[in-house]
Short mmCIF file of C-alpha atoms in Angstrom, two decimals:
data_model
loop_
_atom_site.label_atom_id
_atom_site.label_comp_id
_atom_site.label_asym_id
_atom_site.label_seq_id
_atom_site.Cartn_x
_atom_site.Cartn_y
_atom_site.Cartn_z
CA UNK J 212 0.00 0.00 0.00
CA UNK J 213 1.46 3.34 -1.03
CA UNK J 214 0.46 6.59 0.64
CA UNK J 215 -0.32 9.63 -1.49
CA UNK J 216 0.50 12.58 0.77
CA UNK J 217 -0.38 15.17 -1.88
CA UNK J 218 -4.06 14.24 -1.68
CA UNK J 219 -4.12 13.20 1.97
CA UNK J 220 -5.25 9.61 1.16
CA UNK J 221 -4.08 6.14 0.15
CA UNK J 222 -3.81 4.31 -3.16
CA UNK J 223 -4.13 0.55 -2.92
CA UNK J 224 -1.54 -1.01 -5.23
CA UNK J 225 -1.74 -4.67 -4.23
CA UNK J 226 -3.22 -5.62 -7.65
CA UNK J 227 -1.16 -3.17 -9.72
CA UNK J 228 0.69 -5.93 -11.64
CA UNK J 229 -2.45 -7.93 -12.48
CA UNK J 230 -3.28 -8.25 -16.21
CA UNK J 231 -6.78 -7.06 -17.17
CA UNK J 232 -8.76 -6.85 -20.40
CA UNK J 233 -10.41 -3.71 -21.70
CA UNK J 234 -13.52 -4.30 -23.79
CA UNK J 235 -15.69 -1.92 -25.79
CA UNK J 236 -19.23 -3.33 -25.81
CA UNK J 237 -22.56 -2.23 -27.37
CA UNK J 238 -24.85 0.00 -25.31
CA UNK J 239 -27.57 -2.66 -25.04
CA UNK J 240 -25.09 -5.12 -23.53
CA UNK J 241 -23.77 -2.59 -21.01
CA UNK J 242 -27.33 -1.73 -19.92
CA UNK J 243 -28.18 -5.42 -19.57
CA UNK J 244 -25.16 -6.07 -17.34
CA UNK J 245 -25.84 -2.97 -15.26
CA UNK J 246 -29.46 -3.94 -14.65
CA UNK J 247 -28.38 -7.50 -13.77
CA UNK J 248 -25.87 -6.36 -11.14
CA UNK J 249 -28.36 -3.87 -9.71
CA UNK J 250 -31.17 -6.42 -9.35
CA UNK J 251 -29.09 -9.43 -8.28
CA UNK J 252 -27.37 -9.72 -4.90
CA UNK J 253 -25.27 -12.78 -5.82
CA UNK J 254 -22.18 -12.75 -8.00
CA UNK J 255 -23.46 -14.90 -10.86
CA UNK J 256 -21.51 -14.46 -14.16
CA UNK J 257 -23.21 -12.28 -16.76
CA UNK J 258 -21.31 -13.82 -19.71
CA UNK J 259 -18.59 -16.27 -20.59
CA UNK J 260 -15.64 -15.94 -22.98
CA UNK J 261 -14.74 -18.85 -25.27
CA UNK J 262 -11.21 -19.09 -26.68
CA UNK J 263 -10.76 -21.05 -29.92
CA UNK J 264 -7.28 -22.09 -31.08
CA UNK J 265 -6.25 -23.66 -34.36
CA UNK J 266 -4.04 -26.65 -33.31
CA UNK J 267 -2.27 -26.54 -36.65
CA UNK J 268 -0.99 -23.00 -35.94
CA UNK J 269 -0.39 -22.90 -32.19
CA UNK J 270 2.18 -20.11 -32.45
CA UNK J 271 0.19 -17.90 -34.84
CA UNK J 272 -1.61 -15.10 -32.93
CA UNK J 273 -4.13 -14.73 -35.78
CA UNK J 274 -5.38 -18.28 -35.10
CA UNK J 275 -6.82 -17.15 -31.75
CA UNK J 276 -10.53 -16.43 -31.84
CA UNK J 277 -12.46 -14.98 -28.91
CA UNK J 278 -16.24 -15.16 -28.60
CA UNK J 279 -18.56 -14.07 -25.79
CA UNK J 280 -21.88 -15.67 -24.90
CA UNK J 281 -24.39 -13.89 -22.71
CA UNK J 282 -25.38 -15.91 -19.64
CA UNK J 283 -28.98 -16.50 -18.50
CA UNK J 284 -32.24 -15.39 -20.09
CA UNK J 285 -32.40 -11.87 -18.61
CA UNK J 286 -30.88 -10.43 -21.78
CA UNK J 287 -34.29 -10.56 -23.48
CA UNK J 288 -34.11 -9.76 -27.19
CA UNK J 289 -30.43 -8.86 -27.04
CA UNK J 290 -28.22 -11.09 -29.25
CA UNK J 291 -26.65 -13.87 -27.15
CA UNK J 292 -23.41 -14.44 -29.07
CA UNK J 293 -20.68 -11.92 -29.91
CA UNK J 294 -17.24 -11.96 -31.50
CA UNK J 295 -14.32 -10.19 -29.82
CA UNK J 296 -11.70 -8.52 -32.00
CA UNK J 297 -8.43 -8.30 -30.07
CA UNK J 298 -5.94 -5.41 -30.35
CA UNK J 299 -2.48 -5.23 -28.85
CA UNK J 300 -1.39 -1.94 -30.38
CA UNK J 301 -2.84 0.65 -28.00
CA UNK J 302 -1.73 3.25 -25.48
CA UNK J 303 -0.65 1.67 -22.14
CA UNK J 304 -3.45 2.02 -19.60
CA UNK J 305 -4.21 1.10 -16.01
CA UNK J 306 -7.54 0.43 -14.31
CA UNK J 307 -8.54 2.16 -11.07
CA UNK J 308 -11.54 1.71 -8.79
CA UNK J 309 -13.11 3.75 -6.02
CA UNK J 310 -15.29 2.31 -3.26
CA UNK J 311 -18.31 3.97 -1.71
CA UNK J 312 -16.08 4.89 1.23
CA UNK J 313 -13.74 6.77 -1.11
CA UNK J 314 -10.91 4.23 -1.13
CA UNK J 315 -9.00 4.24 -4.45
CA UNK J 316 -7.27 1.12 -5.73
CA UNK J 317 -5.26 0.18 -8.79
CA UNK J 318 -6.88 -2.93 -10.27
CA UNK J 319 -4.24 -3.80 -12.87
CA UNK J 320 -2.69 -3.01 -16.23
CA UNK J 321 -4.54 -3.42 -19.54
CA UNK J 322 -2.97 -6.31 -21.45
CA UNK J 323 -5.53 -6.78 -24.24
CA UNK J 324 -8.15 -4.52 -25.79
CA UNK J 325 -11.27 -5.93 -27.43
CA UNK J 326 -14.04 -4.61 -29.64
CA UNK J 327 -17.28 -6.53 -29.20
CA UNK J 328 -19.74 -7.02 -32.06
CA UNK J 329 -22.63 -9.45 -32.75
CA UNK J 330 -22.06 -12.59 -34.79
CA UNK J 331 -23.21 -12.55 -38.40
CA UNK J 332 -26.33 -14.59 -37.60
CA UNK J 333 -27.36 -11.91 -35.07
CA UNK J 334 -26.60 -8.82 -37.16
CA UNK J 335 -30.18 -8.44 -38.44
CA UNK J 336 -31.64 -8.64 -34.94
CA UNK J 337 -29.01 -6.24 -33.59
CA UNK J 338 -29.70 -3.80 -36.42
CA UNK J 339 -33.40 -3.82 -35.50
CA UNK J 340 -32.53 -3.02 -31.88
CA UNK J 341 -30.33 -0.11 -32.98
CA UNK J 342 -33.12 1.30 -35.17
CA UNK J 343 -35.60 1.05 -32.31
CA UNK J 344 -33.17 2.85 -29.98
CA UNK J 345 -32.64 5.59 -32.57
CA UNK J 346 -36.38 6.06 -33.10
CA UNK J 347 -36.99 6.33 -29.35
CA UNK J 348 -34.26 8.94 -28.97
CA UNK J 349 -35.89 11.07 -31.69
CA UNK J 350 -39.23 11.24 -29.85
CA UNK J 351 -39.49 14.53 -27.96
CA UNK J 352 -41.36 14.43 -24.68
CA UNK J 353 -43.48 17.55 -24.62
CA UNK J 354 -44.23 19.12 -21.27
CA UNK J 355 -46.88 21.65 -20.31
CA UNK J 356 -45.89 24.20 -17.70
CA UNK J 357 -48.46 26.31 -15.88
CA UNK J 358 -47.36 29.91 -15.37
CA UNK J 359 -48.67 31.48 -12.17
CA UNK J 360 -48.57 35.00 -13.58
CA UNK J 361 -51.90 35.14 -15.45
CA UNK J 362 -51.09 38.59 -16.84
CA UNK J 363 -48.40 37.00 -19.00
CA UNK J 364 -45.83 39.76 -18.52
CA UNK J 365 -43.03 37.20 -18.55
CA UNK J 366 -44.11 35.72 -21.85
CA UNK J 367 -42.66 36.82 -25.17
CA UNK J 368 -44.97 39.34 -26.87
CA UNK J 369 -46.65 38.40 -30.12
CA UNK J 370 -45.74 40.26 -33.35
CA UNK J 371 -47.29 43.71 -33.27
CA UNK J 372 -47.40 43.81 -29.46
CA UNK J 373 -43.93 45.30 -28.94
CA UNK J 374 -44.16 48.16 -26.49
CA UNK J 375 -47.74 47.33 -25.40
CA UNK J 376 -46.74 45.16 -22.44
CA UNK J 377 -44.53 46.48 -19.66
CA UNK J 378 -42.69 44.42 -17.05
CA UNK J 379 -42.57 47.49 -14.77
CA UNK J 380 -45.86 48.01 -12.83
CA UNK J 381 -45.09 51.73 -12.46
CA UNK J 382 -45.23 52.13 -16.23
CA UNK J 383 -48.56 50.32 -16.71
CA UNK J 384 -50.49 53.58 -16.46
CA UNK J 385 -48.35 55.29 -19.07
CA UNK J 386 -49.53 55.51 -22.64
CA UNK J 387 -48.55 52.50 -24.70
CA UNK J 388 -45.78 53.17 -27.15
CA UNK J 389 -46.96 53.10 -30.77
CA UNK J 390 -45.86 50.15 -32.87
CA UNK J 391 -43.43 51.13 -35.58
CA UNK J 392 -44.27 50.12 -39.11
CA UNK J 393 -40.88 48.38 -39.42
CA UNK J 394 -41.88 46.09 -36.53
CA UNK J 395 -44.91 44.78 -38.42
CA UNK J 396 -44.58 41.84 -40.75
CA UNK J 397 -45.16 42.95 -44.35
CA UNK J 398 -47.19 40.80 -46.73
CA UNK J 399 -46.00 40.41 -50.30
CA UNK J 400 -48.21 41.77 -53.06
CA UNK J 401 -48.78 40.08 -56.38
CA UNK J 402 -45.66 40.54 -58.50
CA UNK J 403 -47.49 42.07 -61.46
CA UNK J 404 -49.44 44.44 -59.20
CA UNK J 405 -46.21 45.56 -57.49
CA UNK J 406 -44.53 46.22 -60.85
CA UNK J 407 -47.41 48.51 -61.86
CA UNK J 408 -47.04 50.40 -58.56
CA UNK J 409 -43.30 50.75 -59.16
CA UNK J 410 -43.82 52.19 -62.65
CA UNK J 411 -46.26 54.77 -61.26
CA UNK J 412 -43.76 55.77 -58.57
CA UNK J 413 -41.04 56.28 -61.16
CA UNK J 414 -43.48 58.42 -63.15
CA UNK J 415 -43.68 60.66 -60.10
CA UNK J 416 -39.87 60.98 -59.74
CA UNK J 417 -36.97 59.30 -61.61
CA UNK J 418 -34.81 58.28 -58.63
CA UNK J 419 -35.74 56.41 -55.46
CA UNK J 420 -33.78 55.04 -52.51
CA UNK J 421 -34.64 51.54 -51.28
CA UNK J 422 -35.82 52.85 -47.91
CA UNK J 423 -38.21 55.26 -49.64
CA UNK J 424 -39.67 52.51 -51.79
CA UNK J 425 -40.18 50.27 -48.76
CA UNK J 426 -42.18 53.04 -47.09
CA UNK J 427 -44.19 53.80 -50.26
CA UNK J 428 -45.06 50.20 -51.14
CA UNK J 429 -45.12 48.64 -47.65
CA UNK J 430 -43.28 45.61 -49.05
CA UNK J 431 -40.38 43.52 -47.66
CA UNK J 432 -37.02 44.98 -48.64
CA UNK J 433 -35.70 41.68 -50.03
CA UNK J 434 -38.76 41.25 -52.26
CA UNK J 435 -38.39 44.84 -53.50
CA UNK J 436 -34.73 44.23 -54.34
CA UNK J 437 -35.72 41.31 -56.57
CA UNK J 438 -38.09 43.57 -58.54
CA UNK J 439 -35.62 46.45 -58.65
CA UNK J 440 -32.84 44.23 -60.02
CA UNK J 441 -35.10 43.41 -62.98
CA UNK J 442 -36.51 46.88 -63.65
CA UNK J 443 -33.82 49.29 -62.51
CA UNK J 444 -30.15 50.14 -62.36
CA UNK J 445 -28.46 51.11 -59.10
CA UNK J 446 -26.42 54.32 -59.05
CA UNK J 447 -23.17 53.66 -57.21
CA UNK J 448 -21.72 57.14 -57.83
CA UNK J 449 -22.67 60.59 -58.99
CA UNK J 450 -25.33 63.02 -57.80
CA UNK J 451 -27.92 60.21 -57.54
CA UNK J 452 -25.64 57.84 -55.63
CA UNK J 453 -27.50 55.21 -53.60
CA UNK J 454 -30.73 55.42 -55.62
CA UNK J 455 -32.48 53.32 -58.24
CA UNK J 456 -33.70 54.47 -61.64
CA UNK J 457 -35.51 52.63 -64.40
CA UNK J 458 -33.53 50.88 -67.11
CA UNK J 459 -33.58 52.74 -70.46
CA UNK J 460 -36.02 50.30 -72.06
CA UNK J 461 -38.50 50.76 -69.20
CA UNK J 462 -37.99 54.51 -69.12
CA UNK J 463 -39.24 54.75 -72.69
CA UNK J 464 -42.37 52.75 -71.95
CA UNK J 465 -43.12 54.91 -68.92
CA UNK J 466 -42.63 58.09 -70.95
CA UNK J 467 -44.91 56.77 -73.69
CA UNK J 468 -47.57 55.94 -71.13
CA UNK J 469 -47.30 59.42 -69.62
CA UNK J 470 -47.60 61.01 -73.05
CA UNK J 471 -50.81 59.12 -73.74
#
């Protein structure tokens, strides 16, 4: 037993030289073993490992085959037989344990590492279990929460209600702030109808800024830009910088219409 003065406790090292195996197992197997140990007071084995060796190649490591068979019937629909793929090329590791009293012990050094997967005859059944687990994880459990404050001041205001609800009781008697037009959601007009409105606006004056057109038409800015890119040119410099004007071919049609 070695004392660790830096942490004020002890590290049990009596099993430090023991060889242990590290195994990566499927989630369903880990849950089955955990439920078995939690419900059973005795130390019955949960599985057994079978080692197969080709007698014709006793010195060939590749001739070793490891399989694991689940013990008992508590595993339910979980596949009973698994193959263990052994790896020796891994980072050196040690295993530690901690008791409920806080005692820490070194249980041994990892000698072999295994990956556990179902046998070929159980792959279809295992695949079904994985799909069921995935489907269950995608189901969202909706919950209804009752809010004690029936005035709803802690709830997010609906569109168009900005400024109408105050979280300060002293301001409840004050006049509600008017809702700005930019806070309201604009509804798109019919494209042909909007084009007619745009032509009439350009009859009134030849140059318009995007902000002015948004106010005049009450249309979303992005939708207006789509129309303007088809009908107009954007002035990047000059006296009319930052404004739109009709393309020459549309200017002529507007002038002809005005002349009529």
